[in-house]
Amino acid sequence: MSDLLRNIIRLLLFILVQVYVLNKIPPLHQYVIPYLYYLFLLWLPFNISRISLLFVGFITGMTLDYFTNTPGLHAAACVLVAYVRPFIINILSPKDSTEFNYREPSPRSMGWTPYLVYVLILTVFHHFYLVLLEWWSFGNFLHFLIKVLSTTAISLLLVIITELLFARKMNYRTNTA
Amino acid sequence: MRNIFLFIRRFFTVIVFLILQAVSIWFLFNYNKFHRAKGLSAANEVTGWFNSKYNNVEDFFKMKEENRRILRMNDSLINLLSSNFVKNDTGRVVVRDSVAYDTTGQYRHYVWREAQVLYNTVNAEKNYVQLNRGSNQGIKDNMGVFSSDGGLVGQVVNVSSNYSQVMSLLHVQNKVNVLVKKTKSSGTLSWDGKDPRFLTLNNIPKSDSLVKGDTILTGNYSLSFPPGHMVGTVEEIIKDNSTNFYVLKIRTAANFSNLQQVMVVENLQYADQEQLFQDTKKKVDDAKKTSR
């Protein structure tokens, strides 16, 4: 299956799961909203160019926004994640994109610890910005902080569960391939 | 000139990033203007299609609860039928017709339509409800929406040809005029974005004696909602020491987490009242200008 087709299917699945499963969960607590859809951006291949990454981020966010009726909210957060992603990857595993043995970021290609750090940092970026925009007009600072932290914790848990349940089959890349 | 191009090329990614951020935030803050645009209406049709498919599945699981609720509603309505009452003097018969005007001088002010909820959230700060009826079925902006057991749900804010969006009471920009049934004093209902079971009611003077469990009804001054319909009950009374008003915590009558069937109510005089309101404003303002 080509990269493009695989990612389109993935985007659809992530958005549908976010809209019809995670957003439908009765609120566990006023601070906790489980987010998972942005994992789509973290799973994009290493060799995607930074410009197209930004546009993919924008499209992902807008797609979700049309379902939740908040045009721009998730899009802004996704564009931020897409912008920051290359820097984080560069810090955690400083290689050229051609030197990676696997195509996409995953526990297998980066190792569990660097991968989790990568997910954690981008999750915090995403939630911080999202909650900031959402609470722009009201709310106090303590609520804001607690909400960012609890939402991040629950999202990280979801990401780990997703990684364990859906281990992606990936080919080891060699020069001949 | 060459330097400008070099600069753009060097920082192309940053510039694209900033532009996309600007576009997103522009969307976000202009939503109220933007959501009437054609583009979002078209998106509404697409998401509506997905939502109706999802709804078919969801209905299967929630039908039992919903049937019970509708049965309860029917039961209360059947008790109101005129055939239940016998009048001693037969001089006059009260006729209530669905025709807008009738010979007894009564006319119809509100029309109710049933609709089905396709999508609904309670865990965001701005919650919307999507219904399976749109402008083709006669839904217009600013109509009121009530749940199947009679509790206030919200107000229609956007309509596409076959679907409509309702701003739920659980929306931080929502402001509804309501009144306390016992004392008839009216206040403003809003939501603080925290707990979907509770709303906040302001502007009820401290001279009123209230207890927990008092009924809150829709107010008399709204163009969208008929007066005297259930909104919720008082859950907690907080005395704000800095003002002369209570801050009341209201438990909603409608259960927002499992809305399935709702009723959309149309104010037949809406255009008339709104027109009068605008005309008055214009007339008074013009009078001010000319007198100066």
CSV table of C-alpha atoms in Angstrom, one decimal:
chain,number,residue,atom,x,y,z
A,1,MET,CA,0.0,0.0,0.0
A,2,SER,CA,1.4,3.4,-0.9
A,3,ASP,CA,2.2,5.9,1.8
A,4,LEU,CA,-0.4,8.4,0.6
A,5,LEU,CA,-3.3,5.9,0.6
A,6,ARG,CA,-2.2,4.5,4.0
A,7,ASN,CA,-2.1,7.9,5.5
A,8,ILE,CA,-5.5,9.0,4.1
A,9,ILE,CA,-7.1,5.9,5.6
A,10,ARG,CA,-5.3,6.5,8.8
A,11,LEU,CA,-6.5,10.1,8.9
A,12,LEU,CA,-10.1,9.0,8.4
A,13,LEU,CA,-9.9,6.4,11.1
A,14,PHE,CA,-8.3,8.8,13.6
A,15,ILE,CA,-10.9,11.5,13.0
A,16,LEU,CA,-13.8,9.1,13.2
A,17,VAL,CA,-12.5,7.5,16.4
A,18,GLN,CA,-11.9,11.0,17.9
A,19,VAL,CA,-15.4,12.3,16.9
A,20,TYR,CA,-17.5,9.2,17.5
A,21,VAL,CA,-15.7,7.4,20.3
A,22,LEU,CA,-13.5,9.7,22.4
A,23,ASN,CA,-15.7,12.8,22.2
A,24,LYS,CA,-18.7,10.7,23.0
A,25,ILE,CA,-17.3,9.3,26.2
A,26,PRO,CA,-19.3,10.7,29.1
A,27,PRO,CA,-16.9,13.3,30.7
A,28,LEU,CA,-14.8,11.5,33.3
A,29,HIS,CA,-14.2,14.8,34.9
A,30,GLN,CA,-14.6,18.4,33.9
A,31,TYR,CA,-10.8,18.7,33.2
A,32,VAL,CA,-10.4,15.5,31.2
A,33,ILE,CA,-11.0,15.3,27.5
A,34,PRO,CA,-9.2,12.3,25.8
A,35,TYR,CA,-7.5,13.4,22.6
A,36,LEU,CA,-5.8,10.9,20.2
A,37,TYR,CA,-6.3,12.2,16.7
A,38,TYR,CA,-3.0,14.2,16.7
A,39,LEU,CA,-1.1,10.9,16.8
A,40,PHE,CA,-1.8,10.9,13.1
A,41,LEU,CA,0.7,13.8,12.7
A,42,LEU,CA,3.3,12.0,14.9
A,43,TRP,CA,3.1,8.9,12.7
A,44,LEU,CA,3.8,10.7,9.4
A,45,PRO,CA,7.0,9.5,7.7
A,46,PHE,CA,10.4,11.0,8.5
A,47,ASN,CA,11.0,12.1,5.0
A,48,ILE,CA,8.0,14.3,4.6
A,49,SER,CA,9.0,17.9,3.8
A,50,ARG,CA,8.4,20.6,6.4
A,51,ILE,CA,6.0,22.6,4.2
A,52,SER,CA,3.8,19.7,3.4
A,53,LEU,CA,3.8,18.7,7.0
A,54,LEU,CA,2.4,22.1,7.9
A,55,PHE,CA,-0.4,21.8,5.4
A,56,VAL,CA,-1.2,18.2,6.4
A,57,GLY,CA,-1.4,19.5,10.0
A,58,PHE,CA,-3.8,22.3,8.9
A,59,ILE,CA,-6.0,19.9,7.0
A,60,THR,CA,-6.1,17.4,9.9
A,61,GLY,CA,-7.2,20.1,12.3
A,62,MET,CA,-9.8,21.6,10.0
A,63,THR,CA,-11.3,18.2,9.4
A,64,LEU,CA,-11.9,17.6,13.1
A,65,ASP,CA,-13.0,21.2,13.5
A,66,TYR,CA,-15.8,20.8,11.0
A,67,PHE,CA,-17.1,17.9,13.1
A,68,THR,CA,-16.9,19.8,16.4
A,69,ASN,CA,-18.0,23.2,15.0
A,70,THR,CA,-14.9,25.1,16.2
A,71,PRO,CA,-13.2,26.2,12.9
A,72,GLY,CA,-9.6,27.0,13.6
A,73,LEU,CA,-9.2,25.7,17.1
A,74,HIS,CA,-7.7,22.2,16.4
A,75,ALA,CA,-6.2,23.5,13.2
A,76,ALA,CA,-4.1,26.0,15.1
A,77,ALA,CA,-2.9,23.4,17.5
A,78,CYS,CA,-2.1,20.9,14.8
A,79,VAL,CA,-0.1,23.4,12.7
A,80,LEU,CA,1.9,24.1,15.8
A,81,VAL,CA,2.6,20.4,16.3
A,82,ALA,CA,3.5,20.0,12.7
A,83,TYR,CA,5.9,23.0,13.0
A,84,VAL,CA,7.7,21.7,16.1
A,85,ARG,CA,7.9,18.0,15.1
A,86,PRO,CA,11.0,18.2,12.9
A,87,PHE,CA,13.0,20.0,15.7
A,88,ILE,CA,12.1,17.4,18.3
A,89,ILE,CA,13.0,14.5,16.0
A,90,ASN,CA,16.3,16.2,15.3
A,91,ILE,CA,17.1,16.6,19.0
A,92,LEU,CA,16.1,13.1,20.0
A,93,SER,CA,17.7,11.2,17.1
A,94,PRO,CA,20.0,13.5,15.1
A,95,LYS,CA,20.1,11.8,11.8
A,96,ASP,CA,19.5,12.7,8.2
A,97,SER,CA,16.1,11.5,7.0
A,98,THR,CA,17.8,9.0,4.7
A,99,GLU,CA,19.7,7.4,7.6
A,100,PHE,CA,16.6,6.1,9.4
A,101,ASN,CA,16.2,2.4,9.3
A,102,TYR,CA,12.4,2.7,9.5
A,103,ARG,CA,10.0,4.9,7.6
A,104,GLU,CA,8.0,6.4,10.5
A,105,PRO,CA,8.6,7.4,14.1
A,106,SER,CA,7.6,4.4,16.3
A,107,PRO,CA,8.9,2.8,19.5
A,108,ARG,CA,10.7,0.3,17.2
A,109,SER,CA,12.5,2.9,15.1
A,110,MET,CA,13.4,5.3,17.8
A,111,GLY,CA,13.5,3.2,21.0
A,112,TRP,CA,10.7,3.4,23.6
A,113,THR,CA,12.2,6.1,25.7
A,114,PRO,CA,13.0,8.6,23.0
A,115,TYR,CA,9.7,7.8,21.3
A,116,LEU,CA,7.8,8.5,24.5
A,117,VAL,CA,9.7,11.8,25.1
A,118,TYR,CA,8.9,12.7,21.5
A,119,VAL,CA,5.2,12.0,22.1
A,120,LEU,CA,5.1,13.7,25.5
A,121,ILE,CA,6.7,17.0,24.2
A,122,LEU,CA,4.4,17.2,21.2
A,123,THR,CA,1.3,16.3,23.3
A,124,VAL,CA,2.1,19.1,25.8
A,125,PHE,CA,2.5,21.5,22.9
A,126,HIS,CA,-0.8,20.5,21.4
A,127,HIS,CA,-2.8,20.5,24.6
A,128,PHE,CA,-1.2,23.7,26.0
A,129,TYR,CA,-2.0,25.6,22.8
A,130,LEU,CA,-5.5,24.1,22.4
A,131,VAL,CA,-6.6,24.7,26.0
A,132,LEU,CA,-5.0,28.2,25.8
A,133,LEU,CA,-7.1,29.1,22.8
A,134,GLU,CA,-10.2,27.5,24.3
A,135,TRP,CA,-9.9,29.3,27.6
A,136,TRP,CA,-8.8,32.6,26.0
A,137,SER,CA,-11.9,34.5,27.0
A,138,PHE,CA,-12.5,33.1,30.5
A,139,GLY,CA,-11.3,30.8,33.2
A,140,ASN,CA,-8.5,31.1,35.7
A,141,PHE,CA,-4.9,30.1,35.5
A,142,LEU,CA,-5.0,27.1,37.9
A,143,HIS,CA,-7.9,25.5,36.0
A,144,PHE,CA,-5.9,26.0,32.8
A,145,LEU,CA,-2.8,24.3,34.2
A,146,ILE,CA,-4.7,21.4,35.7
A,147,LYS,CA,-6.6,20.9,32.5
A,148,VAL,CA,-3.4,20.8,30.4
A,149,LEU,CA,-1.8,18.3,32.8
A,150,SER,CA,-4.7,15.9,33.2
A,151,THR,CA,-5.5,16.0,29.5
A,152,THR,CA,-1.9,15.3,28.6
A,153,ALA,CA,-1.8,12.4,31.1
A,154,ILE,CA,-4.9,10.8,29.6
A,155,SER,CA,-3.7,11.3,26.0
A,156,LEU,CA,-0.3,9.8,26.8
A,157,LEU,CA,-2.0,6.8,28.2
A,158,LEU,CA,-4.1,6.5,25.1
A,159,VAL,CA,-1.1,6.8,22.9
A,160,ILE,CA,0.7,4.0,24.8
A,161,ILE,CA,-2.3,1.7,24.6
A,162,THR,CA,-2.6,2.5,20.8
A,163,GLU,CA,1.1,1.6,20.3
A,164,LEU,CA,0.7,-1.7,22.2
A,165,LEU,CA,-2.5,-2.7,20.5
A,166,PHE,CA,-1.7,-1.6,16.9
A,167,ALA,CA,2.0,-2.4,16.5
A,168,ARG,CA,2.6,-1.1,13.0
A,169,LYS,CA,4.3,-3.6,10.7
A,170,MET,CA,7.3,-1.9,9.2
A,171,ASN,CA,10.0,-3.1,6.9
A,172,TYR,CA,13.6,-2.6,7.8
A,173,ARG,CA,15.0,-0.3,5.1
A,174,THR,CA,18.2,-1.3,3.4
A,175,ASN,CA,20.1,0.3,0.6
A,176,THR,CA,18.6,-2.2,-1.9
A,177,ALA,CA,15.0,-1.4,-1.1
B,1,MET,CA,14.3,43.2,-4.1
B,2,ARG,CA,16.6,40.3,-4.4
B,3,ASN,CA,17.2,40.3,-0.7
B,4,ILE,CA,13.5,40.1,-0.1
B,5,PHE,CA,13.3,37.0,-2.2
B,6,LEU,CA,16.3,35.5,-0.4
B,7,PHE,CA,14.7,36.3,2.9
B,8,ILE,CA,11.4,34.7,1.9
B,9,ARG,CA,13.2,31.6,0.6
B,10,ARG,CA,15.3,31.3,3.7
B,11,PHE,CA,12.4,31.6,6.2
B,12,PHE,CA,9.7,30.0,3.9
B,13,THR,CA,8.7,27.4,6.5
B,14,VAL,CA,8.4,29.9,9.3
B,15,ILE,CA,6.3,32.2,7.0
B,16,VAL,CA,4.0,29.3,6.0
B,17,PHE,CA,3.7,28.4,9.7
B,18,LEU,CA,2.7,31.9,10.7
B,19,ILE,CA,0.3,32.2,7.8
B,20,LEU,CA,-1.5,29.0,8.7
B,21,GLN,CA,-1.6,30.0,12.4
B,22,ALA,CA,-3.1,33.4,11.4
B,23,VAL,CA,-5.7,31.7,9.2
B,24,SER,CA,-6.7,29.3,12.0
B,25,ILE,CA,-7.0,32.0,14.6
B,26,TRP,CA,-8.9,34.2,12.2
B,27,PHE,CA,-11.4,31.3,11.6
B,28,LEU,CA,-11.6,30.8,15.4
B,29,PHE,CA,-12.3,34.4,16.3
B,30,ASN,CA,-14.6,35.2,13.3
B,31,TYR,CA,-16.6,32.1,13.8
B,32,ASN,CA,-19.9,33.9,14.4
B,33,LYS,CA,-19.5,35.8,11.1
B,34,PHE,CA,-17.9,32.8,9.3
B,35,HIS,CA,-20.4,30.1,10.2
B,36,ARG,CA,-23.0,31.6,7.9
B,37,ALA,CA,-20.7,31.3,5.0
B,38,LYS,CA,-21.4,28.8,2.2
B,39,GLY,CA,-18.3,26.7,2.9
B,40,LEU,CA,-19.3,25.7,6.4
B,41,SER,CA,-22.9,24.9,5.2
B,42,ALA,CA,-21.4,22.5,2.7
B,43,ALA,CA,-19.2,21.0,5.4
B,44,ASN,CA,-22.3,20.7,7.6
B,45,GLU,CA,-23.9,18.5,4.9
B,46,VAL,CA,-20.9,16.2,4.9
B,47,THR,CA,-20.6,15.9,8.6
B,48,GLY,CA,-24.3,15.6,8.8
B,49,TRP,CA,-24.2,12.5,6.6
B,50,PHE,CA,-21.6,10.9,8.8
B,51,ASN,CA,-23.6,11.8,11.9
B,52,SER,CA,-26.8,10.3,10.6
B,53,LYS,CA,-25.0,7.0,9.9
B,54,TYR,CA,-23.6,7.0,13.4
B,55,ASN,CA,-27.0,7.9,14.8
B,56,ASN,CA,-28.6,4.8,13.2
B,57,VAL,CA,-26.3,2.7,15.3
B,58,GLU,CA,-26.6,4.8,18.5
B,59,ASP,CA,-30.4,4.8,18.3
B,60,PHE,CA,-30.4,1.0,18.7
B,61,PHE,CA,-28.8,1.3,22.1
B,62,LYS,CA,-30.7,4.3,23.4
B,63,MET,CA,-34.3,3.5,22.2
B,64,LYS,CA,-35.4,1.9,25.4
B,65,GLU,CA,-34.6,5.0,27.6
B,66,GLU,CA,-36.1,7.3,24.9
B,67,ASN,CA,-39.3,5.3,24.6
B,68,ARG,CA,-39.8,5.5,28.3
B,69,ARG,CA,-39.4,9.2,28.2
B,70,ILE,CA,-41.8,9.7,25.3
B,71,LEU,CA,-44.3,7.6,27.0
B,72,ARG,CA,-44.1,9.8,30.1
B,73,MET,CA,-44.5,12.9,27.9
B,74,ASN,CA,-47.5,11.4,26.1
B,75,ASP,CA,-49.0,10.5,29.4
B,76,SER,CA,-48.8,14.0,30.7
B,77,LEU,CA,-50.2,15.3,27.4
B,78,ILE,CA,-53.1,12.9,27.3
B,79,ASN,CA,-54.2,14.2,30.7
B,80,LEU,CA,-54.6,17.7,29.2
B,81,LEU,CA,-57.0,16.6,26.4
B,82,SER,CA,-60.2,18.4,26.5
B,83,SER,CA,-62.1,15.1,26.4
B,84,ASN,CA,-61.0,14.6,29.9
B,85,PHE,CA,-62.9,17.5,31.2
B,86,VAL,CA,-66.7,18.1,31.3
B,87,LYS,CA,-68.0,21.6,31.5
B,88,ASN,CA,-71.2,22.2,33.5
B,89,ASP,CA,-72.5,25.1,31.4
B,90,THR,CA,-72.5,24.4,27.7
B,91,GLY,CA,-72.6,28.0,26.5
B,92,ARG,CA,-69.1,28.1,25.1
B,93,VAL,CA,-66.8,25.6,23.5
B,94,VAL,CA,-63.1,26.3,23.5
B,95,VAL,CA,-61.7,25.5,20.1
B,96,ARG,CA,-58.0,25.2,19.7
B,97,ASP,CA,-57.1,24.8,16.1
B,98,SER,CA,-53.9,24.4,14.3
B,99,VAL,CA,-54.9,27.1,11.8
B,100,ALA,CA,-53.0,30.3,12.4
B,101,TYR,CA,-56.2,32.4,13.0
B,102,ASP,CA,-59.6,31.2,13.8
B,103,THR,CA,-62.9,32.8,14.5
B,104,THR,CA,-62.8,32.7,18.3
B,105,GLY,CA,-60.0,35.2,18.1
B,106,GLN,CA,-57.3,32.8,19.2
B,107,TYR,CA,-54.2,32.6,17.1
B,108,ARG,CA,-51.3,30.4,17.2
B,109,HIS,CA,-48.0,31.9,18.4
B,110,TYR,CA,-45.8,28.9,18.5
B,111,VAL,CA,-45.4,25.8,16.3
B,112,TRP,CA,-43.6,22.7,17.5
B,113,ARG,CA,-41.7,20.3,15.3
B,114,GLU,CA,-40.0,17.2,16.4
B,115,ALA,CA,-36.4,16.5,15.3
B,116,GLN,CA,-33.8,13.9,15.9
B,117,VAL,CA,-30.4,14.7,17.4
B,118,LEU,CA,-27.5,13.5,15.1
B,119,TYR,CA,-24.5,14.8,17.0
B,120,ASN,CA,-24.0,16.2,20.5
B,121,THR,CA,-21.2,16.8,22.8
B,122,VAL,CA,-21.0,17.9,26.4
B,123,ASN,CA,-17.3,18.0,27.2
B,124,ALA,CA,-16.2,21.0,25.2
B,125,GLU,CA,-16.5,24.6,26.2
B,126,LYS,CA,-18.6,25.3,23.2
B,127,ASN,CA,-21.1,22.5,22.7
B,128,TYR,CA,-23.4,22.3,19.7
B,129,VAL,CA,-26.2,19.9,18.9
B,130,GLN,CA,-26.8,18.8,15.3
B,131,LEU,CA,-30.4,18.1,14.2
B,132,ASN,CA,-31.7,16.1,11.2
B,133,ARG,CA,-33.8,19.0,9.9
B,134,GLY,CA,-32.8,22.1,8.0
B,135,SER,CA,-34.2,24.9,6.0
B,136,ASN,CA,-36.0,22.5,3.6
B,137,GLN,CA,-38.0,21.3,6.6
B,138,GLY,CA,-38.7,24.9,7.8
B,139,ILE,CA,-36.1,25.3,10.4
B,140,LYS,CA,-34.7,28.9,10.7
B,141,ASP,CA,-32.1,30.6,12.8
B,142,ASN,CA,-33.0,31.6,16.4
B,143,MET,CA,-35.7,28.9,16.9
B,144,GLY,CA,-35.8,27.4,20.3
B,145,VAL,CA,-35.1,23.7,21.0
B,146,PHE,CA,-36.5,21.6,23.8
B,147,SER,CA,-35.8,18.0,24.8
B,148,SER,CA,-38.4,15.3,24.5
B,149,ASP,CA,-39.4,15.6,28.2
B,150,GLY,CA,-39.8,19.4,27.9
B,151,GLY,CA,-36.5,20.8,29.2
B,152,LEU,CA,-34.8,23.7,27.4
B,153,VAL,CA,-31.9,22.6,25.2
B,154,GLY,CA,-30.8,25.7,23.2
B,155,GLN,CA,-31.3,27.8,20.2
B,156,VAL,CA,-30.7,27.2,16.5
B,157,VAL,CA,-27.7,29.1,15.2
B,158,ASN,CA,-27.0,27.8,11.8
B,159,VAL,CA,-29.1,26.0,9.1
B,160,SER,CA,-28.1,24.1,6.0
B,161,SER,CA,-30.6,22.7,3.6
B,162,ASN,CA,-31.1,19.4,5.5
B,163,TYR,CA,-29.4,19.8,8.8
B,164,SER,CA,-29.2,22.4,11.5
B,165,GLN,CA,-26.8,23.4,14.3
B,166,VAL,CA,-28.1,24.2,17.8
B,167,MET,CA,-26.1,26.2,20.3
B,168,SER,CA,-26.7,24.2,23.4
B,169,LEU,CA,-27.2,25.7,26.9
B,170,LEU,CA,-23.7,24.2,27.5
B,171,HIS,CA,-22.0,26.9,25.5
B,172,VAL,CA,-20.0,29.6,27.3
B,173,GLN,CA,-21.4,32.3,25.1
B,174,ASN,CA,-24.9,31.3,25.8
B,175,LYS,CA,-27.1,33.8,27.6
B,176,VAL,CA,-30.8,33.0,28.2
B,177,ASN,CA,-33.4,35.0,30.0
B,178,VAL,CA,-35.2,32.8,32.6
B,179,LEU,CA,-37.4,33.4,35.6
B,180,VAL,CA,-37.9,31.8,39.0
B,181,LYS,CA,-41.4,30.2,39.1
B,182,LYS,CA,-42.1,31.1,42.7
B,183,THR,CA,-41.1,34.7,42.8
B,184,LYS,CA,-41.4,35.6,39.1
B,185,SER,CA,-38.1,37.5,39.1
B,186,SER,CA,-36.0,37.1,36.0
B,187,GLY,CA,-32.3,36.5,35.6
B,188,THR,CA,-29.7,35.5,33.1
B,189,LEU,CA,-28.7,31.9,32.7
B,190,SER,CA,-25.2,31.0,31.5
B,191,TRP,CA,-22.6,28.2,31.7
B,192,ASP,CA,-19.2,28.3,33.2
B,193,GLY,CA,-17.8,25.5,31.0
B,194,LYS,CA,-17.2,23.1,33.8
B,195,ASP,CA,-19.8,20.6,34.8
B,196,PRO,CA,-22.4,19.7,32.1
B,197,ARG,CA,-25.1,19.0,34.7
B,198,PHE,CA,-25.1,22.5,36.2
B,199,LEU,CA,-25.7,26.0,34.9
B,200,THR,CA,-25.3,29.4,36.6
B,201,LEU,CA,-28.1,31.8,37.1
B,202,ASN,CA,-27.3,35.5,37.9
B,203,ASN,CA,-29.3,38.6,38.7
B,204,ILE,CA,-31.9,37.1,41.1
B,205,PRO,CA,-32.2,39.7,43.9
B,206,LYS,CA,-31.5,38.6,47.5
B,207,SER,CA,-34.9,39.8,48.6
B,208,ASP,CA,-36.4,36.7,47.1
B,209,SER,CA,-36.6,33.8,49.4
B,210,LEU,CA,-35.5,30.7,47.6
B,211,VAL,CA,-34.9,27.1,48.6
B,212,LYS,CA,-33.1,24.2,47.0
B,213,GLY,CA,-35.4,22.6,44.4
B,214,ASP,CA,-37.2,25.7,43.2
B,215,THR,CA,-38.3,25.6,39.6
B,216,ILE,CA,-36.7,27.7,36.9
B,217,LEU,CA,-38.8,28.4,33.8
B,218,THR,CA,-38.1,30.1,30.4
B,219,GLY,CA,-38.6,33.9,30.7
B,220,ASN,CA,-41.3,36.1,29.2
B,221,TYR,CA,-38.9,38.3,27.2
B,222,SER,CA,-37.4,35.9,24.7
B,223,LEU,CA,-38.3,36.0,21.0
B,224,SER,CA,-37.2,32.4,20.6
B,225,PHE,CA,-38.7,30.5,23.5
B,226,PRO,CA,-42.3,30.3,24.6
B,227,PRO,CA,-42.6,31.4,28.3
B,228,GLY,CA,-43.2,29.1,31.2
B,229,HIS,CA,-41.3,26.0,30.0
B,230,MET,CA,-39.0,24.0,32.3
B,231,VAL,CA,-35.3,24.9,32.4
B,232,GLY,CA,-34.1,23.3,35.6
B,233,THR,CA,-34.2,23.3,39.4
B,234,VAL,CA,-32.1,25.2,41.9
B,235,GLU,CA,-29.3,23.0,43.2
B,236,GLU,CA,-27.3,25.4,45.3
B,237,ILE,CA,-27.8,29.0,46.5
B,238,ILE,CA,-24.6,31.0,46.8
B,239,LYS,CA,-24.8,34.4,48.4
B,240,ASP,CA,-22.4,36.8,46.6
B,241,ASN,CA,-21.4,39.3,49.4
B,242,SER,CA,-20.3,42.0,47.0
B,243,THR,CA,-23.7,42.5,45.3
B,244,ASN,CA,-27.3,42.3,46.0
B,245,PHE,CA,-27.9,39.3,43.9
B,246,TYR,CA,-27.7,35.5,44.4
B,247,VAL,CA,-25.6,33.3,42.3
B,248,LEU,CA,-27.6,30.2,41.7
B,249,LYS,CA,-26.4,26.8,40.6
B,250,ILE,CA,-29.1,25.2,38.4
B,251,ARG,CA,-29.5,21.6,37.6
B,252,THR,CA,-30.7,21.3,34.0
B,253,ALA,CA,-34.0,19.6,33.3
B,254,ALA,CA,-32.8,18.2,30.0
B,255,ASN,CA,-30.2,15.5,30.3
B,256,PHE,CA,-27.6,16.7,27.8
B,257,SER,CA,-25.6,13.6,27.8
B,258,ASN,CA,-28.3,11.4,26.2
B,259,LEU,CA,-30.3,13.7,24.0
B,260,GLN,CA,-32.1,11.8,21.2
B,261,GLN,CA,-35.4,13.3,20.3
B,262,VAL,CA,-35.9,17.1,20.6
B,263,MET,CA,-38.6,19.6,19.7
B,264,VAL,CA,-38.0,22.7,17.7
B,265,VAL,CA,-40.3,25.6,18.5
B,266,GLU,CA,-41.0,28.3,16.0
B,267,ASN,CA,-42.2,31.7,17.0
B,268,LEU,CA,-44.6,32.6,14.2
B,269,GLN,CA,-44.5,36.3,15.1
B,270,TYR,CA,-40.7,36.4,15.2
B,271,ALA,CA,-40.2,38.4,12.0
B,272,ASP,CA,-43.0,40.8,13.1
B,273,GLN,CA,-41.5,41.4,16.6
B,274,GLU,CA,-38.0,41.7,15.3
B,275,GLN,CA,-39.1,44.2,12.6
B,276,LEU,CA,-40.9,46.3,15.2
B,277,PHE,CA,-37.9,46.2,17.4
B,278,GLN,CA,-35.6,47.4,14.6
B,279,ASP,CA,-38.1,50.0,13.4
B,280,THR,CA,-38.4,51.4,16.9
B,281,LYS,CA,-34.7,51.6,17.2
B,282,LYS,CA,-34.4,53.4,13.9
B,283,LYS,CA,-37.2,55.8,14.6
B,284,VAL,CA,-35.9,56.8,18.0
B,285,ASP,CA,-32.4,57.2,16.8
B,286,ASP,CA,-33.5,59.2,13.8
B,287,ALA,CA,-35.6,61.4,16.0
B,288,LYS,CA,-32.6,62.0,18.2
B,289,LYS,CA,-30.5,63.0,15.2
B,290,THR,CA,-33.1,65.4,13.7
B,291,SER,CA,-33.8,67.1,17.1
B,292,ARG,CA,-30.2,67.9,17.5
